[in-house]
């Protein structure tokens, strides 16, 4: 069966990861694309959370997929395929981070601001709502990137990707209790940062801008029959 037709069949019949893996190992290698497209977002997010750099995150994704393909026969199914794959990406990203010995400064990341949280914008939003979603996503991303690495990665896997405590623990070689502690601290750190940002701008909230002020005044004068 041609690659495109095979991919379409897999999508239509909602083949599980394990089904796809078995068929890839049996020689239907075109199906590996399906696995990559299923987990591109997750791998990007976890790599980006560790490395804080778009280009580096993409490199890690590619390395992780290559390594996973080369060792696909070693996947035994004891954990979910998604967990196994994510663990490979985490290890690749951490190894790259250690080689660099330090993270890229946040000051050099303006061009990629908001990408990690891009999924906050939902379909069907009007332009004003979409712009607000992008702005909110940028604020959240900056707050997430300020977290310590060990808290940041746990937050991304648990609260952004929706992985369970046990899956996250397996990906990061942590105990479930450690995952819970780090997640609690990550959420506390985000609350503190976001509340600080909100407090700094609270005085500008719900401002009555000049155009609206004029409109109200003019409407009242018109209703009362007064001359301005």
CSV table of C-alpha atoms in Angstrom, one decimal:
chain,number,residue,atom,x,y,z
A,1,UNK,CA,0.0,0.0,0.0
A,2,UNK,CA,1.3,3.5,-0.9
A,3,UNK,CA,2.6,5.6,2.0
A,4,UNK,CA,-0.1,8.3,1.8
A,5,UNK,CA,-2.9,5.7,1.6
A,6,UNK,CA,-1.5,3.8,4.5
A,7,UNK,CA,-1.2,6.9,6.7
A,8,UNK,CA,-4.8,7.8,5.9
A,9,UNK,CA,-6.0,4.3,6.8
A,10,UNK,CA,-4.1,4.5,10.1
A,11,UNK,CA,-5.7,7.9,10.9
A,12,UNK,CA,-9.2,6.8,9.8
A,13,UNK,CA,-9.0,3.6,11.9
A,14,UNK,CA,-7.3,5.4,14.8
A,15,UNK,CA,-4.5,2.9,15.1
A,16,UNK,CA,-2.8,2.8,18.5
A,17,UNK,CA,0.8,3.7,18.9
A,18,UNK,CA,1.6,0.1,19.6
A,19,UNK,CA,-0.1,-1.0,16.4
A,20,UNK,CA,1.8,1.6,14.4
A,21,UNK,CA,5.1,0.5,16.0
A,22,UNK,CA,4.5,-3.2,15.1
A,23,UNK,CA,3.8,-2.3,11.5
A,24,UNK,CA,6.9,0.0,11.3
A,25,UNK,CA,9.0,-2.9,12.6
A,26,UNK,CA,7.4,-5.2,10.0
A,27,UNK,CA,8.6,-2.9,7.2
A,28,UNK,CA,5.9,-0.3,6.8
A,29,UNK,CA,8.3,2.5,7.6
A,30,UNK,CA,6.1,5.3,6.2
A,31,UNK,CA,3.9,5.0,9.2
A,32,UNK,CA,6.7,6.4,11.4
A,33,UNK,CA,5.6,9.8,10.1
A,34,UNK,CA,2.3,9.3,12.0
A,35,UNK,CA,4.1,8.8,15.3
A,36,UNK,CA,6.2,11.9,14.7
A,37,UNK,CA,3.1,14.1,13.9
A,38,UNK,CA,1.3,12.8,17.0
A,39,UNK,CA,4.1,13.8,19.3
A,40,UNK,CA,5.8,16.8,17.6
A,41,UNK,CA,4.0,19.3,20.0
A,42,UNK,CA,4.9,17.4,23.1
A,43,UNK,CA,8.5,16.9,22.2
A,44,UNK,CA,8.9,20.5,21.2
A,45,UNK,CA,7.4,21.7,24.5
A,46,UNK,CA,9.5,19.5,26.7
A,47,UNK,CA,12.8,20.3,24.8
A,48,UNK,CA,11.9,24.0,24.6
A,49,UNK,CA,11.2,24.0,28.4
A,50,UNK,CA,14.7,22.6,29.1
A,51,UNK,CA,16.7,24.5,26.5
A,52,UNK,CA,14.7,27.7,26.1
A,53,UNK,CA,15.8,28.0,22.5
A,54,UNK,CA,13.6,27.1,19.4
A,55,UNK,CA,16.4,25.9,17.1
A,56,UNK,CA,17.9,23.8,19.9
A,57,UNK,CA,14.5,22.3,20.6
A,58,UNK,CA,14.0,21.3,17.0
A,59,UNK,CA,17.4,19.7,16.9
A,60,UNK,CA,16.5,17.7,20.0
A,61,UNK,CA,13.3,16.6,18.4
A,62,UNK,CA,15.1,15.3,15.3
A,63,UNK,CA,17.8,13.6,17.4
A,64,UNK,CA,15.1,11.9,19.6
A,65,UNK,CA,13.1,10.6,16.6
A,66,UNK,CA,16.2,9.2,15.0
A,67,UNK,CA,17.3,7.6,18.2
A,68,UNK,CA,13.8,6.2,18.8
A,69,UNK,CA,13.6,4.7,15.3
A,70,UNK,CA,17.1,3.1,15.6
A,71,UNK,CA,16.0,1.5,18.9
A,72,UNK,CA,12.4,0.8,18.1
A,73,UNK,CA,12.9,-2.9,18.3
A,74,UNK,CA,13.9,-2.4,22.0
A,75,UNK,CA,10.6,-0.9,22.9
A,76,UNK,CA,9.0,-3.6,25.0
A,77,UNK,CA,5.6,-2.0,25.7
A,78,UNK,CA,6.0,-2.0,29.5
A,79,UNK,CA,5.3,1.8,29.4
A,80,UNK,CA,3.2,3.8,26.9
A,81,UNK,CA,5.1,4.5,23.7
A,82,UNK,CA,4.5,8.2,24.3
A,83,UNK,CA,6.2,8.0,27.7
A,84,UNK,CA,9.2,6.0,26.2
A,85,UNK,CA,9.5,8.6,23.4
A,86,UNK,CA,9.3,11.5,25.7
A,87,UNK,CA,11.9,10.1,28.0
A,88,UNK,CA,14.3,9.9,25.0
A,89,UNK,CA,13.6,13.5,24.2
A,90,UNK,CA,14.1,14.6,27.8
A,91,UNK,CA,17.5,12.8,28.0
A,92,UNK,CA,18.6,14.3,24.7
A,93,UNK,CA,17.6,17.8,25.8
A,94,UNK,CA,19.3,17.4,29.2
A,95,UNK,CA,22.5,16.1,27.6
A,96,UNK,CA,22.6,19.1,25.3
A,97,UNK,CA,21.9,21.5,28.1
A,98,UNK,CA,24.8,20.1,30.1
A,99,UNK,CA,27.1,20.5,27.1
A,100,UNK,CA,26.2,24.1,26.9
A,101,UNK,CA,26.6,24.4,30.7
A,102,UNK,CA,24.1,27.3,30.8
A,103,UNK,CA,20.8,28.4,29.4
A,104,UNK,CA,20.3,31.1,26.8
A,105,UNK,CA,19.4,34.4,28.3
A,106,UNK,CA,15.7,35.3,28.2
A,107,UNK,CA,16.7,38.7,26.7
A,108,UNK,CA,17.6,36.9,23.4
A,109,UNK,CA,14.2,35.1,23.0
A,110,UNK,CA,11.8,37.9,21.9
A,111,UNK,CA,11.4,36.4,18.4
A,112,UNK,CA,10.1,33.1,19.8
A,113,UNK,CA,7.9,34.6,22.6
A,114,UNK,CA,4.6,32.9,22.9
A,115,UNK,CA,5.3,29.7,20.9
A,116,UNK,CA,5.2,27.3,23.8
A,117,UNK,CA,1.8,28.3,24.8
A,118,UNK,CA,0.4,28.8,21.3
A,119,UNK,CA,-2.3,26.3,21.8
A,120,UNK,CA,-4.0,28.6,24.2
A,121,UNK,CA,-5.6,30.3,21.2
A,122,UNK,CA,-8.7,28.3,20.3
A,123,UNK,CA,-10.3,27.9,16.9
A,124,UNK,CA,-13.1,30.4,16.0
A,125,UNK,CA,-11.8,33.3,18.0
A,126,UNK,CA,-12.2,36.7,16.6
A,127,UNK,CA,-9.1,38.8,15.9
A,128,UNK,CA,-9.3,40.8,19.1
A,129,UNK,CA,-9.7,37.6,21.2
A,130,UNK,CA,-6.9,35.9,19.2
A,131,UNK,CA,-4.6,38.8,19.9
A,132,UNK,CA,-5.4,38.7,23.6
A,133,UNK,CA,-4.7,34.9,23.6
A,134,UNK,CA,-1.3,35.5,22.0
A,135,UNK,CA,-0.5,38.2,24.5
A,136,UNK,CA,-1.6,36.0,27.4
A,137,UNK,CA,0.4,33.1,26.0
A,138,UNK,CA,3.5,35.3,25.8
A,139,UNK,CA,3.1,36.3,29.5
A,140,UNK,CA,2.6,32.7,30.6
A,141,UNK,CA,5.6,31.5,28.6
A,142,UNK,CA,7.9,34.1,30.1
A,143,UNK,CA,6.7,33.1,33.6
A,144,UNK,CA,7.3,29.4,32.9
A,145,UNK,CA,10.8,30.1,31.5
A,146,UNK,CA,11.7,31.8,34.7
A,147,UNK,CA,11.1,28.7,36.7
A,148,UNK,CA,14.0,26.5,37.7
A,149,UNK,CA,14.6,23.7,35.1
A,150,UNK,CA,13.5,20.9,37.4
A,151,UNK,CA,10.2,22.6,38.2
A,152,UNK,CA,9.7,23.9,34.6
A,153,UNK,CA,9.9,20.5,33.0
A,154,UNK,CA,7.6,18.9,35.4
A,155,UNK,CA,5.1,21.7,34.9
A,156,UNK,CA,5.2,21.2,31.1
A,157,UNK,CA,4.7,17.5,31.3
A,158,UNK,CA,1.9,17.5,33.9
A,159,UNK,CA,-0.1,20.7,33.4
A,160,UNK,CA,0.6,21.5,29.7
A,161,UNK,CA,0.9,18.1,28.2
A,162,UNK,CA,-1.5,16.5,30.7
A,163,UNK,CA,0.7,13.5,31.5
A,164,UNK,CA,-0.1,11.6,34.7
A,165,UNK,CA,2.1,11.8,37.8
A,166,UNK,CA,3.4,8.3,37.2
A,167,UNK,CA,4.2,8.9,33.5
A,168,UNK,CA,6.0,12.1,34.4
A,169,UNK,CA,8.0,10.3,37.1
A,170,UNK,CA,9.0,7.6,34.6
A,171,UNK,CA,10.1,10.2,32.0
A,172,UNK,CA,12.3,12.1,34.4
A,173,UNK,CA,13.5,9.1,36.6
A,174,UNK,CA,11.8,10.6,39.6
A,175,UNK,CA,9.6,9.2,42.3
A,176,UNK,CA,5.9,10.2,42.1
A,177,UNK,CA,6.3,12.2,45.3
A,178,UNK,CA,9.1,14.2,43.9
A,179,UNK,CA,6.9,15.0,40.8
A,180,UNK,CA,4.2,16.2,43.1
A,181,UNK,CA,6.5,18.4,45.1
A,182,UNK,CA,8.1,20.0,42.0
A,183,UNK,CA,4.7,20.6,40.4
A,184,UNK,CA,3.5,22.3,43.6
A,185,UNK,CA,6.5,24.5,43.7
A,186,UNK,CA,6.2,25.3,39.9
A,187,UNK,CA,2.6,26.4,40.4
A,188,UNK,CA,3.5,28.5,43.4
A,189,UNK,CA,6.3,30.1,41.4
A,190,UNK,CA,4.0,30.9,38.5
A,191,UNK,CA,1.3,32.3,40.8
A,192,UNK,CA,3.9,34.6,42.5
A,193,UNK,CA,5.2,35.8,39.2
A,194,UNK,CA,1.8,36.4,37.6
A,195,UNK,CA,0.4,38.1,40.7
A,196,UNK,CA,3.4,40.4,40.7
A,197,UNK,CA,2.8,41.3,37.0
A,198,UNK,CA,-0.9,41.8,37.7
A,199,UNK,CA,-0.2,44.0,40.6
A,200,UNK,CA,2.1,46.2,38.6
A,201,UNK,CA,-0.6,46.8,36.0
A,202,UNK,CA,-3.7,46.8,38.2
A,203,UNK,CA,-4.0,50.6,38.1
A,204,UNK,CA,-4.4,50.4,34.3
A,205,UNK,CA,-7.2,47.8,34.5
A,206,UNK,CA,-10.6,48.7,33.1
A,207,UNK,CA,-9.5,52.2,32.0
A,208,UNK,CA,-12.2,54.4,30.4
A,209,UNK,CA,-10.3,55.6,27.4
A,210,UNK,CA,-10.9,59.0,25.8
A,211,UNK,CA,-13.0,57.8,22.9
A,212,UNK,CA,-15.4,55.9,25.2
A,213,UNK,CA,-15.5,58.8,27.7
A,214,UNK,CA,-16.5,61.1,24.9
A,215,UNK,CA,-19.1,58.7,23.6
A,216,UNK,CA,-20.7,58.4,27.1
A,217,UNK,CA,-20.8,62.2,27.6
A,218,UNK,CA,-22.2,62.8,24.1
A,219,UNK,CA,-24.9,60.2,24.5
A,220,UNK,CA,-26.0,61.6,27.9
A,221,UNK,CA,-26.1,65.2,26.5
A,222,UNK,CA,-28.1,63.9,23.5
A,223,UNK,CA,-30.5,62.0,25.7
A,224,UNK,CA,-31.1,65.1,27.9
A,225,UNK,CA,-31.3,67.5,25.0
A,226,UNK,CA,-28.3,69.5,26.3
A,227,UNK,CA,-25.8,71.4,24.3
A,228,UNK,CA,-22.1,70.6,24.9
